[in-house]
Short mmCIF file of C-alpha atoms in Angstrom, two decimals:
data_model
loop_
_atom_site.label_atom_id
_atom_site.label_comp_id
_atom_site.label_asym_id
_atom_site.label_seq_id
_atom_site.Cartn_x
_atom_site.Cartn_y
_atom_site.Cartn_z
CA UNK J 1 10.36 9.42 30.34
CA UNK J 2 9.16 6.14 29.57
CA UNK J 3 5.91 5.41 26.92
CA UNK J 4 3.09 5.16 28.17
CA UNK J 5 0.01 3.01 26.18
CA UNK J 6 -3.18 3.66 27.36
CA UNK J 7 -5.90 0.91 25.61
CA UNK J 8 -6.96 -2.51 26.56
CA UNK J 9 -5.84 -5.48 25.76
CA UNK J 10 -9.68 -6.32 24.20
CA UNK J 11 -9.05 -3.60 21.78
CA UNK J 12 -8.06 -4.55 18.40
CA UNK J 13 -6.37 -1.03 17.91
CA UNK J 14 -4.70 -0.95 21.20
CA UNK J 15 -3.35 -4.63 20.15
CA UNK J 16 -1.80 -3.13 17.02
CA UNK J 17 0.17 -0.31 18.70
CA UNK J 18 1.76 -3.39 21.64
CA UNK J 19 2.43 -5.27 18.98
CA UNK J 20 4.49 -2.45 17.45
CA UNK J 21 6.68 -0.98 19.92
CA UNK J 22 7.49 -5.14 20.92
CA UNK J 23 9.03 -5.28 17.22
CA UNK J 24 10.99 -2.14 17.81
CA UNK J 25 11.86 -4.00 21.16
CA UNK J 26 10.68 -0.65 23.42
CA UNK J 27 10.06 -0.56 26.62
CA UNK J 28 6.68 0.55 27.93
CA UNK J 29 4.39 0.87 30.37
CA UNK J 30 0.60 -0.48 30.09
CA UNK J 31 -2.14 1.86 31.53
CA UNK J 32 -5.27 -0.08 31.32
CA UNK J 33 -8.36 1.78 30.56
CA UNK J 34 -11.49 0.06 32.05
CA UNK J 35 -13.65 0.32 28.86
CA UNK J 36 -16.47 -1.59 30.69
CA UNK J 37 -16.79 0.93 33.22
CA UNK J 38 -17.02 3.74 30.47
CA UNK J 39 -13.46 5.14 31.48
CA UNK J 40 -12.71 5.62 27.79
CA UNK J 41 -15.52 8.00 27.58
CA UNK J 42 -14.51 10.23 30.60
CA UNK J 43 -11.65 12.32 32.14
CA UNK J 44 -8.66 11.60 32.03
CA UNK J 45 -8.89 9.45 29.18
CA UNK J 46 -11.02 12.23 27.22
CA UNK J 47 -8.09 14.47 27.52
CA UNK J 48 -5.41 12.05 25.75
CA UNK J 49 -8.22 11.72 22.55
CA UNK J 50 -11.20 13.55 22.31
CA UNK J 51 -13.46 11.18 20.98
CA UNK J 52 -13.08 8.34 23.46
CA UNK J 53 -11.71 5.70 21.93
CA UNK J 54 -8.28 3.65 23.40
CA UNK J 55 -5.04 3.52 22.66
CA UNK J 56 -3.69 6.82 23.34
CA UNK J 57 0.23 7.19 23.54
CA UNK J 58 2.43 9.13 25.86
CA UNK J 59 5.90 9.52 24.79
CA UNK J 60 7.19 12.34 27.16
CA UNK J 61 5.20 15.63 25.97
CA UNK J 62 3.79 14.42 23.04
CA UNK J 63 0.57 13.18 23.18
CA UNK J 64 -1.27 10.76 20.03
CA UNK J 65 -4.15 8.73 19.05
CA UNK J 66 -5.21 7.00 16.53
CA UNK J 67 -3.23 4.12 16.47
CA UNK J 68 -1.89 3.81 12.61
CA UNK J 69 -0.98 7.56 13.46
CA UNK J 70 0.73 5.56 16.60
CA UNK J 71 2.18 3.09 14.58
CA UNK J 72 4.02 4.92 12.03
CA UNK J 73 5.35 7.55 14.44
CA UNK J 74 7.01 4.65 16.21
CA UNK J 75 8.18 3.32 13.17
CA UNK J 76 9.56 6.64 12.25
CA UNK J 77 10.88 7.79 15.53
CA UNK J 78 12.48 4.82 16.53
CA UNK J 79 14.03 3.99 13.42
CA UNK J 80 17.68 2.63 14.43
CA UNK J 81 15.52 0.14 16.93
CA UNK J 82 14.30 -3.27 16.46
CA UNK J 83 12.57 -4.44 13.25
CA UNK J 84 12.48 -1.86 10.49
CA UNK J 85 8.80 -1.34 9.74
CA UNK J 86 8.92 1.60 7.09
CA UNK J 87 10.63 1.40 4.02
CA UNK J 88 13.21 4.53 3.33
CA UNK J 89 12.73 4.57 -0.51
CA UNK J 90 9.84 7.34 -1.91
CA UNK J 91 8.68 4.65 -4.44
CA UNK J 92 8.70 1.84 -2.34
CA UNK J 93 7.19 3.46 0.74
CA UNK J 94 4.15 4.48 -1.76
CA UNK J 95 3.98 0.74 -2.12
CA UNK J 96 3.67 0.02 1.32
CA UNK J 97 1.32 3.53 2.35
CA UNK J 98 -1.27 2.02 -0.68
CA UNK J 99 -1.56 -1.56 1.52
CA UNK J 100 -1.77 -0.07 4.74
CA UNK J 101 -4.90 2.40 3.55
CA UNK J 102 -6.01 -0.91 1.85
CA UNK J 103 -6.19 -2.42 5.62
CA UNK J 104 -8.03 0.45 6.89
CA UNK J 105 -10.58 0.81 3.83
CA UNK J 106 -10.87 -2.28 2.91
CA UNK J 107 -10.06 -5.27 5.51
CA UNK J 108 -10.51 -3.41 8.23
CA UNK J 109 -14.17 -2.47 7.94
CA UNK J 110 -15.28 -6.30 7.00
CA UNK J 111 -12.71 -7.77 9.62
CA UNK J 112 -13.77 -5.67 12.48
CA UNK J 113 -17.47 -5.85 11.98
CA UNK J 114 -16.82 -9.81 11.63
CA UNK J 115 -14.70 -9.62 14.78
CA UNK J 116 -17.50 -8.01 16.52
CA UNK J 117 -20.37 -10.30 15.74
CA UNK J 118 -18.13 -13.81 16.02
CA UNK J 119 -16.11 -12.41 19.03
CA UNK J 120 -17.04 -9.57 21.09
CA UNK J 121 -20.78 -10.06 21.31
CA UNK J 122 -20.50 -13.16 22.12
CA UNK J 123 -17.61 -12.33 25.06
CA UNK J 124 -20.36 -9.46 26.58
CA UNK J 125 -23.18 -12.10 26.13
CA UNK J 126 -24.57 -10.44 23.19
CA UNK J 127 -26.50 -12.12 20.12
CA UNK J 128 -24.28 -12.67 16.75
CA UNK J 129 -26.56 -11.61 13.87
CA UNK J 130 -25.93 -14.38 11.36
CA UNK J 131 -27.33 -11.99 8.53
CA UNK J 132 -24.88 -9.56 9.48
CA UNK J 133 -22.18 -12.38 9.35
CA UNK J 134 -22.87 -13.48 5.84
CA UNK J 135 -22.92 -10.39 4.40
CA UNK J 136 -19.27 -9.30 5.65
CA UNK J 137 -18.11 -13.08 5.13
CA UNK J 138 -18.47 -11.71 1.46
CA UNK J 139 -17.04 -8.70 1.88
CA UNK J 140 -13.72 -10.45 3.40
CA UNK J 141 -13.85 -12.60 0.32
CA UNK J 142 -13.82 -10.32 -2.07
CA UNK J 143 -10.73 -8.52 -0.18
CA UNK J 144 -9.26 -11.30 0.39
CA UNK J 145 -9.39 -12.31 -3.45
CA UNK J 146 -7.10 -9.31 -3.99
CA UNK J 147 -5.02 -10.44 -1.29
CA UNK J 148 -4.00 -14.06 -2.69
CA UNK J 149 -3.19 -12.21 -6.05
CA UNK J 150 -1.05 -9.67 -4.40
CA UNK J 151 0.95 -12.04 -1.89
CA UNK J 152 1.18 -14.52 -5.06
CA UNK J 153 3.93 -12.08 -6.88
CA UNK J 154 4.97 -10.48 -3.18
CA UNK J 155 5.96 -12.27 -0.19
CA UNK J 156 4.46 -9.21 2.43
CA UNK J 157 1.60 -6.82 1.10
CA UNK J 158 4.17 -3.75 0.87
CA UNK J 159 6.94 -5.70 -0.58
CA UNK J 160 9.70 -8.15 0.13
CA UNK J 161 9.63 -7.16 3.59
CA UNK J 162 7.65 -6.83 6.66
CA UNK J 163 5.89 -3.70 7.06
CA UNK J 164 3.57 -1.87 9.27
CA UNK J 165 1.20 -2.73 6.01
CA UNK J 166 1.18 -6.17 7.65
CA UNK J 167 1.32 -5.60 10.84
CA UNK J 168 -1.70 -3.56 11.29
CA UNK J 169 -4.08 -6.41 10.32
CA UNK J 170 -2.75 -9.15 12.99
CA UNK J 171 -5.04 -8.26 15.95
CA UNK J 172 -8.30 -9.07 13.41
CA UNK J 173 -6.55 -11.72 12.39
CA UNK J 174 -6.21 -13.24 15.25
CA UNK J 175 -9.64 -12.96 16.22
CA UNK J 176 -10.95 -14.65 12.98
CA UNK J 177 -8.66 -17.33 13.43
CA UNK J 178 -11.15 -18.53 16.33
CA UNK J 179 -13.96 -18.47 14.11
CA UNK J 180 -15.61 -19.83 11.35
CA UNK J 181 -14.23 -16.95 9.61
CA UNK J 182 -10.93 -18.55 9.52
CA UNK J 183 -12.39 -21.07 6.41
CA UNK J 184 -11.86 -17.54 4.19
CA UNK J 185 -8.23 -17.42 5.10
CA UNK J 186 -7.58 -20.86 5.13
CA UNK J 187 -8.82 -21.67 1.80
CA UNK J 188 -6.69 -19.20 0.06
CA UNK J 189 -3.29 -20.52 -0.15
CA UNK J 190 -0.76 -17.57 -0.39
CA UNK J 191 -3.11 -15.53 2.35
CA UNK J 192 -2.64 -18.81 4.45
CA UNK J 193 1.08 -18.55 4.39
CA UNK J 194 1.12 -15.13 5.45
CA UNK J 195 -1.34 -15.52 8.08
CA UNK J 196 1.32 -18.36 9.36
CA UNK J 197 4.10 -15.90 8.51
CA UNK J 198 3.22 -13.00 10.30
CA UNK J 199 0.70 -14.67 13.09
CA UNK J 200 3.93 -16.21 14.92
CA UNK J 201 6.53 -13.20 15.07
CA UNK J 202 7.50 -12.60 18.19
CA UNK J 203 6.64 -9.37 18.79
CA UNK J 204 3.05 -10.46 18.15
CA UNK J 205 3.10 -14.12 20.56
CA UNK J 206 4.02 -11.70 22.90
CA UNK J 207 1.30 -9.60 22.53
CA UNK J 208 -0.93 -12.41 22.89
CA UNK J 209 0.62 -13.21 26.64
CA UNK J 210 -0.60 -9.82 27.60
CA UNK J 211 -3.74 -10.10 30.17
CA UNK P 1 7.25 10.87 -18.44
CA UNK P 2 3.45 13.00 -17.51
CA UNK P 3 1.64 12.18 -13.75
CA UNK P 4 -2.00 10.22 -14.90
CA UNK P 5 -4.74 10.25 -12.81
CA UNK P 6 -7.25 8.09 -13.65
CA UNK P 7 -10.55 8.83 -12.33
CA UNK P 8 -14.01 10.89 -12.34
CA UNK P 9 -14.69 14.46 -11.49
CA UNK P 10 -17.35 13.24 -9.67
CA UNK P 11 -15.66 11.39 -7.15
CA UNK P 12 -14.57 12.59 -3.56
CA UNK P 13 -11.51 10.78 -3.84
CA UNK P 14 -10.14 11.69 -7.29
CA UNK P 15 -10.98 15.42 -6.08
CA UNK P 16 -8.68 14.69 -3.02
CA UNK P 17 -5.45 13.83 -5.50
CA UNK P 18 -6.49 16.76 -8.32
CA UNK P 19 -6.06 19.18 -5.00
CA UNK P 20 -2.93 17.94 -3.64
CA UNK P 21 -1.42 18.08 -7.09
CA UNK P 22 -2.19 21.96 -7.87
CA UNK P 23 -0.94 22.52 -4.40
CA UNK P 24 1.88 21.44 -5.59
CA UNK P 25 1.56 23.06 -8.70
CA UNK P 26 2.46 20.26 -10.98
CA UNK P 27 1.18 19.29 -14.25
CA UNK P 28 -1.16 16.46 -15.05
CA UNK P 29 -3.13 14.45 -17.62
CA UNK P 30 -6.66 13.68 -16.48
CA UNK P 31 -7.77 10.41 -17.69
CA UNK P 32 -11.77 9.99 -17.60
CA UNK P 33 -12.93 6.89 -16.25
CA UNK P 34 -16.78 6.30 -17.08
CA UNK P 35 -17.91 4.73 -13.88
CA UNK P 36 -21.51 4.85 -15.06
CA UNK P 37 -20.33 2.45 -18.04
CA UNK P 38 -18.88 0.52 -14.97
CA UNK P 39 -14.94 1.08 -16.58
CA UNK P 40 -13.49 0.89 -12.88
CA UNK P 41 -14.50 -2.24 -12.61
CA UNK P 42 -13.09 -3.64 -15.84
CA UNK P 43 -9.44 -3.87 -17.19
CA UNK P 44 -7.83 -1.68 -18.01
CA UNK P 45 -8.82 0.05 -15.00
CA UNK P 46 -8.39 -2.72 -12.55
CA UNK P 47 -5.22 -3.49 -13.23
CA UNK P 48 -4.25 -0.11 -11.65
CA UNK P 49 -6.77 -1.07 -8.66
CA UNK P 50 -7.64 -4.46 -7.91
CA UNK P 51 -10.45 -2.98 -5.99
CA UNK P 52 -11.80 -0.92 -8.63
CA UNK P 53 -12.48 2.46 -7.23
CA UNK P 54 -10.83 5.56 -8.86
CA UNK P 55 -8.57 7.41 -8.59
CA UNK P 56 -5.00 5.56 -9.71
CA UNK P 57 -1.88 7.49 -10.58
CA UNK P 58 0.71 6.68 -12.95
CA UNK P 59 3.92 8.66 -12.14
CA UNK P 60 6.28 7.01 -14.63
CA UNK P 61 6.63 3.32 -13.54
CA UNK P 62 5.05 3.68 -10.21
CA UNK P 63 1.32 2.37 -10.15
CA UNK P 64 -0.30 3.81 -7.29
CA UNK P 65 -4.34 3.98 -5.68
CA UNK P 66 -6.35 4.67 -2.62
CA UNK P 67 -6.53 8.59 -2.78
CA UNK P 68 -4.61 9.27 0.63
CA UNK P 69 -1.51 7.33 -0.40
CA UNK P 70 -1.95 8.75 -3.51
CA UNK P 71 -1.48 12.46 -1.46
CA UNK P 72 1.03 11.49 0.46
CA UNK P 73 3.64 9.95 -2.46
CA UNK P 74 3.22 13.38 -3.93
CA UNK P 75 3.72 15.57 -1.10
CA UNK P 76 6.83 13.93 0.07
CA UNK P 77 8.21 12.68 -3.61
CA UNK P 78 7.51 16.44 -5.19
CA UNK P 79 8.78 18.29 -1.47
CA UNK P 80 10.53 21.11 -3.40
CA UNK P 81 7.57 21.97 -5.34
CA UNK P 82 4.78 24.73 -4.86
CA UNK P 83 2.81 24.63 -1.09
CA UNK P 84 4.56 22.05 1.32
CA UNK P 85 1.50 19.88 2.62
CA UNK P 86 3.77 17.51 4.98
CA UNK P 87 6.03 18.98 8.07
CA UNK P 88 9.49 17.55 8.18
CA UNK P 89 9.22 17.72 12.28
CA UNK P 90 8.54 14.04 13.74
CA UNK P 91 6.45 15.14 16.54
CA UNK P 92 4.97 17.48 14.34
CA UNK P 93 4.30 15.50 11.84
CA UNK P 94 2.75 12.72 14.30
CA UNK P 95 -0.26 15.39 14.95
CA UNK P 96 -0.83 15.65 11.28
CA UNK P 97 -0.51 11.95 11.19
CA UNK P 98 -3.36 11.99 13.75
CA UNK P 99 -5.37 14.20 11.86
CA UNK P 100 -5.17 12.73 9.10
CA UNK P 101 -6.27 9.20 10.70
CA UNK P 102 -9.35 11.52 12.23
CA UNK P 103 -10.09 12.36 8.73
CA UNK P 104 -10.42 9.21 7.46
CA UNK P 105 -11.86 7.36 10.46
CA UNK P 106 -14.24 9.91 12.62
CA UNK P 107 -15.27 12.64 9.66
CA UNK P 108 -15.23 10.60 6.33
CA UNK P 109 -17.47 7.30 7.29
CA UNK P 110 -20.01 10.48 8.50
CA UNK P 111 -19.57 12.85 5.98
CA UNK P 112 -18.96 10.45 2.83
CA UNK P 113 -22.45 8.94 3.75
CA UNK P 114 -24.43 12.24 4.02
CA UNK P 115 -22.52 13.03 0.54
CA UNK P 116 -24.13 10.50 -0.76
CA UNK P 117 -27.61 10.55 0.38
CA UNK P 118 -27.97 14.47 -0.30
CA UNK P 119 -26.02 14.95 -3.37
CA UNK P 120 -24.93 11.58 -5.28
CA UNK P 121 -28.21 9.46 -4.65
CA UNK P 122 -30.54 12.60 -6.33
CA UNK P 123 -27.86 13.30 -9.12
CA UNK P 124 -28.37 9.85 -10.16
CA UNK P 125 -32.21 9.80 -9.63
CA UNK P 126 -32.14 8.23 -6.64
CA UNK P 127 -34.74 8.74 -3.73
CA UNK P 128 -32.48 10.42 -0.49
CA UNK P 129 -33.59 8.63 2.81
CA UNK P 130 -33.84 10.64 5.34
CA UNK P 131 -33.44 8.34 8.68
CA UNK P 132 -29.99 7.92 7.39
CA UNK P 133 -29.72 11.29 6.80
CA UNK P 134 -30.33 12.50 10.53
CA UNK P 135 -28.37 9.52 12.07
CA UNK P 136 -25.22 10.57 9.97
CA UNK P 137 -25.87 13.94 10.81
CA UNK P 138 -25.80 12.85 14.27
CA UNK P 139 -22.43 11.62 13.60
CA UNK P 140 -21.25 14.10 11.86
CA UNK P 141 -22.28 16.48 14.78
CA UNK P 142 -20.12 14.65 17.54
CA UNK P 143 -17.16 14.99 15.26
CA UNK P 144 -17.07 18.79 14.44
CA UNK P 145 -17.93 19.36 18.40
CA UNK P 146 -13.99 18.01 18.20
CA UNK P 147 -13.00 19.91 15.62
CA UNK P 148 -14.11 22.63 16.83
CA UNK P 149 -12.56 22.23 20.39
CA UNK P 150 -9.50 21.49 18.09
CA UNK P 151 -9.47 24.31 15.90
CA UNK P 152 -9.96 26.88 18.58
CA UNK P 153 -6.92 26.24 19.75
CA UNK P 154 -5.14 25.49 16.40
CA UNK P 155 -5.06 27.29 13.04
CA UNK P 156 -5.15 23.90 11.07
CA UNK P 157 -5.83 20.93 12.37
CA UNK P 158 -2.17 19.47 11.87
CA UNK P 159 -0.76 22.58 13.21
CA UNK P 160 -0.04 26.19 12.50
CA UNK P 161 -0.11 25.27 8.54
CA UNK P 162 -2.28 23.94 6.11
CA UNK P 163 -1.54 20.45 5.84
CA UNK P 164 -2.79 17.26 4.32
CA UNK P 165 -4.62 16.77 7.35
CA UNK P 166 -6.92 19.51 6.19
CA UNK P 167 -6.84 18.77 2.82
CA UNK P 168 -8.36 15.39 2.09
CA UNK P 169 -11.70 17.06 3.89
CA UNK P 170 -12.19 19.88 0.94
CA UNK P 171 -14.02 17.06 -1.38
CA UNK P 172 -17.31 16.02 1.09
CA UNK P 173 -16.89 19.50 2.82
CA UNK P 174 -17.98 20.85 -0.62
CA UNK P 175 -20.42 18.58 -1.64
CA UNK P 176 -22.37 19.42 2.03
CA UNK P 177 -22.01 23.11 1.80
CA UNK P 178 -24.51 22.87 -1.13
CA UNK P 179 -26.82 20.46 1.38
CA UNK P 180 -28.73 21.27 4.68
CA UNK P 181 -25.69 19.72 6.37
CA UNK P 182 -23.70 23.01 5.48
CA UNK P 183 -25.65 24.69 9.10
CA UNK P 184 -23.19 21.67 10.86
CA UNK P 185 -20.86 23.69 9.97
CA UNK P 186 -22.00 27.42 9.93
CA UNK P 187 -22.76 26.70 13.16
CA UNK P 188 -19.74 26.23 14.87
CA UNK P 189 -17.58 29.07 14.21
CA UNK P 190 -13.86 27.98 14.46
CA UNK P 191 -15.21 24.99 11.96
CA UNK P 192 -16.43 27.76 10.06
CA UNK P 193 -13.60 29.70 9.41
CA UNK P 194 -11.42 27.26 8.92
CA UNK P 195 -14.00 25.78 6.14
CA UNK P 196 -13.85 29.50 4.32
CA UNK P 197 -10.00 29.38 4.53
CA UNK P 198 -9.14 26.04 3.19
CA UNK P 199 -12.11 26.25 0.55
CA UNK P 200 -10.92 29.13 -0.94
CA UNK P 201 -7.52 27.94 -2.16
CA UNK P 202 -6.61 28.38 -5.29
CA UNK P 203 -5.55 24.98 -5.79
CA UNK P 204 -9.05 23.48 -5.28
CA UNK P 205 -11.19 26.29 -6.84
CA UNK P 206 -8.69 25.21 -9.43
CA UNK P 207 -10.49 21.75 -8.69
CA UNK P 208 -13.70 23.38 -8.91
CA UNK P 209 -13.36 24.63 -12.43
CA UNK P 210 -12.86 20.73 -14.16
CA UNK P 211 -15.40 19.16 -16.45
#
């Protein structure tokens, strides 16, 4: 039985699980979820995660959500496929499990309340708060400080390789990069690199031709 | 060589790694960080996190933070040892993976806040307020009507066992069992029971007990 995503291709979390199974080079199929209509919030969708929020996965009988939950039980599962994403070393694997909880503790709460106010209000013809804005510019920066120290004395944020560590931080990413937000990045020369690095993999340009 | 932890019995997080490692049963030297002398945000603390916020563990050579990688290094480097806390099962282990994401994402931005408007803000002399009080308890609400859905049908919310997935809850869940929020709880009664069972483990009244 084939996997099944169900998300949208708005969502930053759905983004990260496509972008995923593409560098294990699986084959799935797309059910979009019409979040403007509220499906997310109703039956069927209910029934794949309880509290309403896309992607879900089907991969036969076993149902997920959550998509870092997603991600690594791709990684995991489909191990001889594609890209490796995990590392298969206890030590080195802490490396990488310590950067990917730093992208969902850290980056990921500045990033996706940034991505919000400079991108989705404005696509639903809502008002950015500029307040708002400032103070999680800051917040990036600080995070981001840690970054350029980190990928100074390591090429990815787990280690010499790519990792799901990486990975999970391209679909906020990408959003910044069409904002003014992008100036944090861009002034910060070994986060720059990576941003190049990791922005134009092919498993992610081809997330990016998804409609 | 010994297992460090560096951190503060006051902290949710440090709590979370001093539990996982009696459930393992395995010896380790406390190291006191005084984060009211602001030491986690000074070397040599933040050389062990670049963010400084405690815990960090030294296991030998390996340098590791942010308490849920911290958990799972141990459970799957120290497998052998005392109460397994990981299930060696990939689809099984993708639920815990789930639950764990749940943990950190749907009950800890609720629960960590209410933490710290009920118990940390008067321990340090600071005036609770209460309209972030009810909205978190809001929050909080909407999440436990899941977990109790969940838990009605489930021992644990990984599975049959007692898992990380439960686990990295004990820390908040005890700090709001001496609050109002405890009737959150009380009143659902598969959250309930579950709270009783996984409270009353010897390896975190073991936690209970430090100074």
């Amino acid at each position: 039985m084939a996997i099944k995503v169900h998300g949208s291709v708005i969502s930053t979390a759905a983004k990260r699980v496509f972008a995923c199974l593409n560098e294990k080079g699986l084959e799935y199929e797309f059910v979009p979820v019409n979040m403007a209509a509220g499906e997310h919030k109703k039956e069927p969708f209910i029934s794949l995660n309880p509290f309403g929020q896309v992607p879900a996965l089907e991969d036969g009988d076993l149902k997920l959500f959550e998509s870092r939950a997603i991600t690594q039980y791709i990684a995991h599962t489909y191990a001889d496929k594609g890209n490796q994403l995990v590392i298969y070393d206890t030590k080195k694997m802490a490396i990488v499990s310590v950067w990917m909880e730093v992208e969902a503790h850290q980056f990921d709460p500045a990033a996706s309340k940034l991505t919000w106010e400079l991108c989705l209000k404005p696509m639903f013809g809502m008002v950015t708060d500029e307040a708002v804005v400032e103070e999680y510019e800051g917040k990036l920066s600080k995070v981001l400080d840690v970054y350029e120290a980190r990928l100074a004395q390591s090429k990815y944020l787990g280690g010499d390789c790519f990792t799901l560590a990486d990975l999970h931080h391209l679909p906020n990413m990408k959003y910044l990069m069409a904002t003014k937000a992008k100036a944090l990045f861009d002034c910060r020369p070994h986060v720059s690199a990576w941003c190049a690095d990791i922005m134009t993999r092919p498993a992610w340009l081809k997330v990016l031709e998804m409609k």
